[in-house]
XYZ file of C-alpha atoms in Angstrom:
527
model
C 49.194 -8.686 -3.814
C 47.176 -8.229 -0.294
C 44.295 -5.926 0.049
C 44.721 -2.990 1.250
C 43.134 -2.919 5.134
C 42.438 0.991 6.463
C 44.049 0.538 9.720
C 41.100 3.477 11.404
C 37.273 2.644 9.777
C 36.706 5.425 11.757
C 39.170 8.235 10.239
C 37.459 11.147 8.528
C 39.139 9.931 5.121
C 37.678 6.724 5.479
C 33.867 7.809 6.121
C 34.391 10.291 3.159
C 35.734 7.488 0.587
C 32.680 5.779 1.855
C 29.887 8.263 1.625
C 31.043 9.644 -1.289
C 30.932 6.038 -3.027
C 28.084 4.246 -4.761
C 28.062 1.958 -2.618
C 25.060 1.683 -1.361
C 25.558 -1.600 0.673
C 28.636 -0.038 1.829
C 27.312 2.961 3.446
C 25.003 0.899 5.734
C 27.649 -1.616 7.471
C 29.733 2.120 7.784
C 26.581 3.867 9.520
C 25.851 0.512 11.518
C 29.222 -0.212 12.832
C 29.498 4.258 14.019
C 26.365 4.275 15.749
C 27.313 0.340 17.461
C 31.115 2.121 18.297
C 29.714 5.000 20.260
C 32.286 6.815 20.229
C 30.029 10.146 20.109
C 32.812 13.099 18.197
C 33.320 9.614 15.564
C 29.486 10.116 14.872
C 28.905 13.545 14.873
C 31.579 14.341 12.296
C 30.564 11.060 10.228
C 26.544 13.155 10.839
C 28.777 16.485 9.700
C 29.950 14.609 6.173
C 27.125 12.555 5.564
C 24.984 16.241 5.882
C 28.044 17.130 3.300
C 27.627 14.505 0.360
C 23.588 14.531 0.865
C 23.624 18.065 -0.162
C 25.845 17.707 -3.054
C 23.823 14.601 -4.077
C 20.427 16.313 -3.775
C 18.855 14.194 -1.919
C 15.117 14.346 -0.868
C 15.763 16.453 2.013
C 13.092 16.015 5.357
C 12.731 17.965 7.824
C 11.779 16.293 11.665
C 10.445 19.537 14.800
C 11.036 17.943 18.194
C 9.369 18.600 20.903
C 10.036 16.100 24.111
C 9.884 17.497 28.227
C 13.997 15.952 28.304
C 16.587 17.635 26.528
C 17.324 15.277 23.042
C 19.447 16.901 20.684
C 22.285 14.383 22.051
C 20.169 11.672 19.399
C 20.557 14.333 16.065
C 23.813 12.955 14.313
C 22.797 9.364 15.168
C 19.179 10.148 13.316
C 20.888 11.972 10.323
C 22.922 9.519 9.711
C 20.370 6.844 9.715
C 18.735 8.506 7.744
C 21.627 9.406 5.285
C 22.280 5.889 4.633
C 18.534 5.226 3.915
C 19.592 7.778 0.682
C 17.546 10.772 2.523
C 18.991 14.418 3.819
C 17.299 14.923 7.230
C 16.770 17.877 9.099
C 15.825 17.882 12.669
C 14.872 20.718 14.813
C 14.796 21.201 18.985
C 12.162 22.998 21.583
C 12.940 23.676 24.585
C 12.054 20.885 27.264
C 10.091 22.820 29.035
C 8.557 25.147 26.074
C 6.374 22.287 24.239
C 3.383 23.079 26.065
C 4.134 26.667 23.841
C 5.253 25.569 20.612
C 3.201 23.587 19.867
C -0.410 25.477 20.977
C 0.975 28.799 19.324
C 2.604 25.965 16.001
C 4.161 29.068 13.692
C 6.910 29.214 15.712
C 7.653 25.083 15.096
C 5.626 25.272 10.681
C 7.839 28.012 9.688
C 10.094 25.483 8.111
C 7.546 23.936 6.943
C 8.504 20.306 8.753
C 7.286 16.947 7.515
C 6.103 15.572 10.997
C 6.024 16.971 14.634
C 7.376 14.630 17.268
C 6.776 15.082 20.988
C 8.290 12.938 23.001
C 7.489 12.496 26.931
C 8.560 10.778 30.528
C 5.952 9.970 32.573
C 7.825 12.040 35.918
C 7.861 14.881 34.126
C 3.884 14.922 33.105
C 2.685 13.898 36.749
C 5.455 15.009 39.161
C 4.203 12.924 42.459
C 4.551 9.732 40.176
C 7.176 7.670 42.738
C 4.745 8.819 45.808
C 1.439 7.466 44.376
C 1.041 4.402 47.424
C 1.820 7.267 49.890
C -0.098 11.018 48.919
C -1.813 12.176 52.223
C -3.886 14.390 50.504
C -3.495 17.545 47.661
C -2.989 17.389 44.147
C -2.806 13.323 43.791
C -1.549 11.684 40.465
C -4.950 10.801 39.138
C -5.207 14.543 39.271
C -2.013 15.296 37.591
C -2.525 12.972 35.137
C -5.947 14.125 33.845
C -4.810 17.824 33.713
C -1.601 16.408 31.669
C -3.341 15.081 29.156
C -6.053 18.121 29.168
C -2.982 20.367 28.091
C -1.434 17.931 26.232
C -5.241 17.519 23.950
C -5.922 21.498 24.517
C -2.379 21.854 22.943
C -2.763 19.020 20.363
C -6.190 20.385 19.004
C -5.106 24.351 19.021
C -2.258 23.580 16.524
C -4.441 21.136 14.382
C -7.116 24.117 14.298
C -4.503 26.071 12.197
C -2.332 23.160 10.883
C -2.948 19.953 8.800
C 1.506 18.324 9.867
C 2.027 14.950 11.153
C 1.720 14.394 14.403
C 3.385 12.106 16.441
C 2.867 11.823 20.026
C 4.677 8.672 22.271
C 3.331 6.764 24.905
C 5.806 7.177 28.347
C 7.873 4.584 29.288
C 7.727 2.749 32.810
C 11.098 4.600 33.701
C 14.306 3.128 36.161
C 15.853 3.934 39.880
C 16.109 3.146 43.418
C 12.589 2.137 44.837
C 11.930 1.706 48.912
C 10.189 -1.746 49.078
C 7.325 -0.043 51.627
C 4.199 -1.752 50.324
C 3.813 -4.828 47.382
C 1.426 -2.718 45.848
C 3.421 0.421 45.170
C 5.128 -0.300 42.560
C 1.986 -0.925 40.854
C 0.528 1.766 41.901
C 2.651 3.453 40.045
C 2.550 1.436 37.400
C -1.322 1.693 36.836
C -1.288 5.856 36.434
C 1.732 5.222 33.484
C -1.035 3.061 32.124
C -3.691 5.804 32.249
C -0.970 7.598 30.564
C -0.510 5.967 28.026
C -4.681 5.045 27.897
C -5.203 8.817 27.006
C -2.849 9.584 24.912
C -3.709 6.849 22.704
C -7.153 8.569 23.291
C -5.840 12.471 22.302
C -4.400 10.239 19.323
C -7.035 8.282 17.339
C -9.548 11.934 18.269
C -6.850 13.989 16.544
C -6.554 13.924 12.748
C -2.765 13.303 10.980
C -2.044 12.124 14.392
C 0.085 8.723 15.458
C 1.398 7.053 18.613
C 5.139 6.497 18.506
C 5.812 3.491 21.284
C 8.325 5.145 22.819
C 7.646 2.408 26.201
C 8.175 -0.699 24.330
C 11.736 0.370 22.433
C 12.806 1.635 25.892
C 11.546 -1.574 27.175
C 13.107 -3.707 24.782
C 16.412 -2.291 25.701
C 15.864 -2.016 29.673
C 15.274 0.194 31.508
C 17.998 0.395 33.733
C 21.024 0.874 30.743
C 17.860 3.145 28.758
C 18.412 5.923 31.742
C 21.206 8.138 33.029
C 20.478 10.186 36.482
C 23.434 11.803 36.993
C 23.069 13.063 33.632
C 19.489 13.973 34.242
C 19.929 16.437 37.089
C 22.952 17.966 35.724
C 21.905 18.450 31.673
C 18.241 17.240 31.542
C 19.748 15.025 29.147
C 17.617 11.177 30.621
C 19.085 9.434 28.475
C 21.610 7.102 27.724
C 23.993 7.814 25.222
C 24.488 3.767 25.104
C 20.174 4.211 23.840
C 21.160 6.876 21.704
C 21.689 4.324 18.889
C 18.708 2.388 19.936
C 16.395 5.099 19.984
C 17.415 6.968 16.858
C 16.720 3.402 15.074
C 12.870 3.286 15.976
C 12.968 7.059 15.611
C 13.373 7.299 11.852
C 11.861 3.763 11.021
C 9.001 5.400 12.625
C 8.975 8.553 10.528
C 10.693 6.795 6.841
C 7.313 4.941 7.360
C 5.522 8.134 6.594
C 7.563 8.816 3.716
C 8.413 5.619 2.009
C 5.355 3.300 0.325
C 5.048 -0.103 1.659
C 5.876 -2.930 -0.264
C 3.024 -4.629 -1.127
C 3.773 -8.662 -2.261
C 5.599 -10.890 0.063
C 7.393 -13.863 -2.212
C 8.287 -17.156 0.138
C 10.010 -20.172 -0.994
C 8.426 -23.656 0.711
C 11.043 -25.753 1.808
C 12.975 -25.225 4.598
C 10.962 -21.715 4.754
C 7.262 -22.014 5.273
C 7.506 -25.315 6.572
C 10.568 -27.474 8.339
C 11.633 -30.678 5.600
C 11.696 -30.788 1.149
C 7.272 -31.762 1.062
C 8.231 -34.659 -1.877
C 10.173 -36.193 0.174
C 8.398 -36.607 3.041
C 4.820 -35.922 2.038
C 2.396 -33.096 3.439
C 2.105 -34.652 6.640
C 5.670 -35.356 7.422
C 6.292 -31.656 7.364
C 7.501 -29.405 9.923
C 4.829 -27.110 10.747
C 3.703 -27.622 14.658
C 4.599 -30.232 17.669
C 7.742 -29.823 19.733
C 10.951 -26.874 17.937
C 11.640 -26.578 15.350
C 8.079 -27.284 13.942
C 5.817 -24.992 16.214
C 8.300 -22.090 14.710
C 7.634 -22.804 11.374
C 3.627 -22.421 12.426
C 4.345 -18.962 14.347
C 6.219 -17.784 11.418
C 3.139 -19.158 8.872
C 0.959 -17.169 11.552
C 2.797 -13.578 11.177
C 2.676 -13.943 7.767
C -1.085 -14.752 8.077
C -1.441 -11.961 10.215
C 0.702 -9.773 7.360
C -2.165 -10.413 4.614
C -4.986 -9.714 7.321
C -3.224 -5.828 6.939
C -3.034 -6.070 3.778
C 0.279 -7.579 2.119
C -0.286 -10.192 -0.728
C 1.432 -13.446 -0.926
C 2.680 -15.310 -3.802
C 4.822 -18.992 -3.763
C 7.828 -19.569 -5.935
C 9.300 -22.551 -5.295
C 11.187 -25.488 -6.908
C 8.904 -28.125 -6.062
C 6.083 -29.830 -8.146
C 3.064 -27.933 -8.194
C 0.729 -31.787 -6.362
C 2.901 -32.069 -4.254
C 2.785 -28.485 -2.435
C -1.036 -28.293 -3.100
C -1.554 -31.308 -1.217
C 0.261 -29.336 2.566
C -2.170 -26.969 2.164
C -5.144 -29.054 1.302
C -4.161 -32.091 4.011
C -1.913 -31.333 6.143
C -4.469 -29.775 8.973
C -2.048 -27.621 11.677
C -1.019 -25.811 8.276
C -1.837 -21.697 9.729
C -1.586 -20.655 6.092
C -3.909 -22.442 3.118
C -3.393 -22.549 -0.780
C -5.531 -19.922 -1.256
C -4.318 -17.297 0.808
C -1.207 -16.800 -1.798
C -2.600 -14.075 -4.515
C -0.010 -15.456 -6.817
C 1.928 -19.341 -6.986
C 5.143 -20.318 -9.389
C 5.887 -23.780 -7.892
C 7.856 -25.524 -10.605
C 11.354 -26.196 -11.504
C 12.163 -22.526 -13.496
C 14.475 -19.645 -12.755
C 13.085 -18.312 -9.177
C 13.926 -14.475 -10.874
C 12.268 -14.501 -13.472
C 9.052 -16.587 -11.738
C 8.655 -13.463 -9.922
C 9.085 -10.691 -12.492
C 5.798 -13.006 -14.199
C 4.328 -12.757 -10.828
C 4.723 -9.431 -10.733
C 3.222 -8.799 -14.226
C 0.859 -10.695 -13.609
C -0.299 -8.507 -10.505
C 0.371 -5.897 -12.709
C 2.719 -4.505 -9.685
C 6.751 -3.169 -10.233
C 9.341 -6.256 -9.464
C 9.573 -2.736 -6.589
C 6.813 -3.614 -4.489
C 8.549 -7.805 -3.914
C 9.883 -8.934 -0.475
C 11.739 -12.097 -1.412
C 11.883 -15.064 1.587
C 13.954 -18.448 0.683
C 16.993 -20.356 2.925
C 18.790 -21.386 -0.215
C 21.185 -18.527 -0.145
C 22.546 -19.791 -4.118
C 18.434 -18.350 -5.166
C 18.760 -15.091 -2.840
C 21.965 -14.628 -5.166
C 20.735 -14.756 -8.184
C 17.775 -13.067 -7.577
C 19.559 -9.865 -5.764
C 21.634 -9.747 -8.886
C 18.675 -9.984 -11.762
C 16.420 -8.513 -9.897
C 18.241 -5.236 -7.794
C 14.735 -3.187 -7.207
C 12.959 -6.582 -5.125
C 14.815 -6.669 -1.511
C 15.795 -9.765 -0.514
C 15.731 -12.160 3.035
C 17.870 -14.791 3.344
C 15.735 -17.608 5.235
C 19.084 -18.755 7.625
C 19.690 -20.052 10.469
C 16.819 -21.110 13.265
C 13.080 -20.538 12.407
C 12.357 -18.897 15.397
C 13.968 -15.485 14.003
C 12.586 -15.676 10.833
C 9.463 -12.906 11.370
C 12.663 -10.961 12.900
C 14.403 -10.892 9.848
C 11.246 -9.401 8.060
C 10.564 -7.125 10.112
C 14.000 -5.395 9.574
C 14.093 -4.751 6.162
C 11.166 -2.358 7.532
C 9.829 -3.135 3.771
C 6.379 -3.517 5.437
C 5.812 -0.558 7.676
C 2.938 2.068 7.702
C 1.165 3.823 10.911
C -1.800 4.884 8.810
C -3.728 1.382 7.665
C -6.844 2.334 5.070
C -10.352 0.127 4.541
C -8.333 0.447 0.995
C -5.138 -1.318 2.425
C -7.510 -4.058 4.172
C -8.863 -4.911 1.359
C -6.026 -5.493 -0.965
C -4.819 -8.922 -0.501
C -7.657 -10.818 -1.175
C -8.300 -7.801 -4.028
C -5.401 -9.978 -5.930
C -7.584 -13.073 -5.866
C -10.574 -11.353 -7.495
C -8.111 -10.372 -9.880
C -7.447 -13.488 -10.925
C -11.516 -14.422 -10.946
C -11.156 -11.547 -13.987
C -8.804 -12.589 -16.064
C -10.644 -16.204 -15.558
C -14.257 -14.815 -16.967
C -12.421 -13.058 -19.458
C -10.791 -15.459 -20.896
C -13.813 -17.141 -21.620
C -15.729 -14.061 -23.386
C -15.898 -14.423 -26.896
C -14.985 -10.187 -27.296
C -14.136 -7.076 -24.215
C -17.656 -5.990 -25.246
C -19.070 -9.283 -23.652
C -16.785 -9.303 -20.894
C -17.534 -5.347 -20.040
C -20.939 -6.054 -20.912
C -21.697 -8.864 -17.695
C -18.656 -7.151 -14.928
C -21.817 -5.082 -14.081
C -19.241 -2.309 -13.473
C -21.103 0.207 -11.301
C -18.589 3.638 -10.229
C -19.054 6.272 -8.024
C -18.122 9.857 -7.638
C -18.169 11.315 -4.715
C -16.170 13.739 -1.917
C -13.381 11.878 0.786
C -14.783 11.464 3.722
C -12.742 12.317 6.540
C -11.640 8.444 6.270
C -10.621 8.233 3.356
C -7.930 11.339 3.815
C -4.949 8.637 4.050
C -6.138 6.680 0.912
C -6.379 9.819 -0.742
C -2.514 11.119 0.424
C -1.742 7.734 -0.424
C -2.872 7.497 -4.460
C -1.284 11.036 -4.567
C 2.368 9.362 -3.356
C 2.304 7.013 -6.426
C 4.635 6.630 -8.529
C 3.464 3.798 -10.421
C 0.337 4.674 -11.694
C -1.063 7.463 -14.090
C -0.596 10.507 -12.955
C -1.509 14.022 -14.806
C 0.102 16.470 -12.804
C 3.289 14.031 -11.360
C 2.512 16.444 -7.756
C 2.289 14.362 -5.053
C 0.873 15.082 -2.082
C 1.208 14.578 1.498
C -1.488 13.508 4.001
C -1.089 17.104 5.313
C -1.655 18.763 1.590
C -4.761 16.477 1.633
C -6.416 17.821 4.831
C -4.828 21.437 3.636
C -7.047 21.494 0.333
C -10.461 20.460 2.087
C -10.558 23.633 3.829
C -9.496 25.866 0.942
C -12.555 27.341 -0.990
C -10.560 27.097 -4.499
C -9.836 23.894 -3.954
C -12.362 20.271 -4.394
C -11.781 17.110 -3.359
C -13.414 14.352 -5.865
C -12.912 10.659 -5.526
C -14.262 7.095 -7.378
C -14.911 3.432 -6.380
C -15.712 1.523 -8.663
C -16.836 -2.093 -7.853
C -17.901 -5.583 -9.640
C -19.467 -9.044 -9.465
C -15.882 -10.201 -8.245
C -15.453 -7.495 -5.490
C -14.647 -3.820 -4.398
C -10.981 -1.574 -6.578
C -11.760 0.432 -3.739
C -10.717 3.888 -4.055
C -9.145 4.129 -6.905
C -9.091 8.055 -8.387
C -8.886 10.940 -7.080
C -9.311 14.345 -8.350
C -8.186 17.787 -7.266
C -10.175 21.037 -9.269
C -9.354 24.535 -8.598
């Protein structure tokens, strides 16, 4: 008996069947196929079905307000679909493109529905009218003057908003747009780019100096897609919809990725296989200096992957080794191969043995005192990947398939390590696992808990948080796997608002001992 194949995968009935079903992977695949099709009518229909389905399932609801210098409402069904595929219901609100300054300055209108995020997104020509004439203006308002003016009104509007509201705001970099330009001076293009660079430098300065304000790198999004295909001059002139239909799926992907990184907790551990994952070859066969991690391809690709992983560790992601190998062979590869970017001690936990990798992952989670949903696992062996995915469905599994040059991208695509707010505690977290291991070794040498605590030299500091610690406070309130007496979750905007209330006192506790600093471990909300 042959399996029935749907002749029209984008029919209303088929979309309903998939969306109302329980196959999460099927929903993701259908959403990706719909967005890739570019069929605006089908995408819009699917977004309506997704909205109804999300409401019936009572998925977590999020609200985003968009302020832009051009019409962007055509992207709404794309964002709704991407959010639905991630398990969220998103509603979008749009402010007319020529009213963003008033809306942001006044604030009341755009926060009346308690949005989770406000996004301001712009094109450079909308901020600097004489941008294309930068090299030939005889006088009057020069691009430099217009740049200062535009940055000034953005700063003043955001300052006015922030004086009244703590809602998270994202402001975009501005891309170099595409259009026909005369070739009359070799420096013309450079002069134009210099203006755009000054705009982006000013935008970055505004974001860094304003609380709970973040940068959405719209310029990078446009560059990755391609400027020539991004902009539609006809639609821009007719409807002020400068972004082409073909670019909408790409923009929605980056916008939702940015927004969701503020909603979902970041994964804490990257667990990795060794042979043909971290390096090329099998160390037990070719020896510590025979594995490919240097020189020409593929060694140079594996080397870049290790550098990428090292960078992740520096942002606070803990590393773990899970490999079917003799531990001595694996350890020698790190200790004797001087071209290895990573070291054995960069890994907070090691399971180099011939055991079941799912069991090893579970043991590491217990060792690090973390939930199994904190892990991302990378392995080149599809059998190992399938085993871990089946036995530990909460682990994000990455099959390191194909050229090693693509391994960093495979990890990035999971979005597991995305974050828009990196605190000092985040950066120190990876090293804290090593300190915890040394504490356990120290504890094992003591006859009693009392002796262990007496020599630990614990220091507890209790005080109100400073402004640069509020992001960490919000992280603690958002935790679900730690002790939370009230089970109340507060966003960074909520925490900032509490600081301004006379009847609320926030108190943090930080701890350190002879092995290291635990950082900020607790927060109390006193009313």
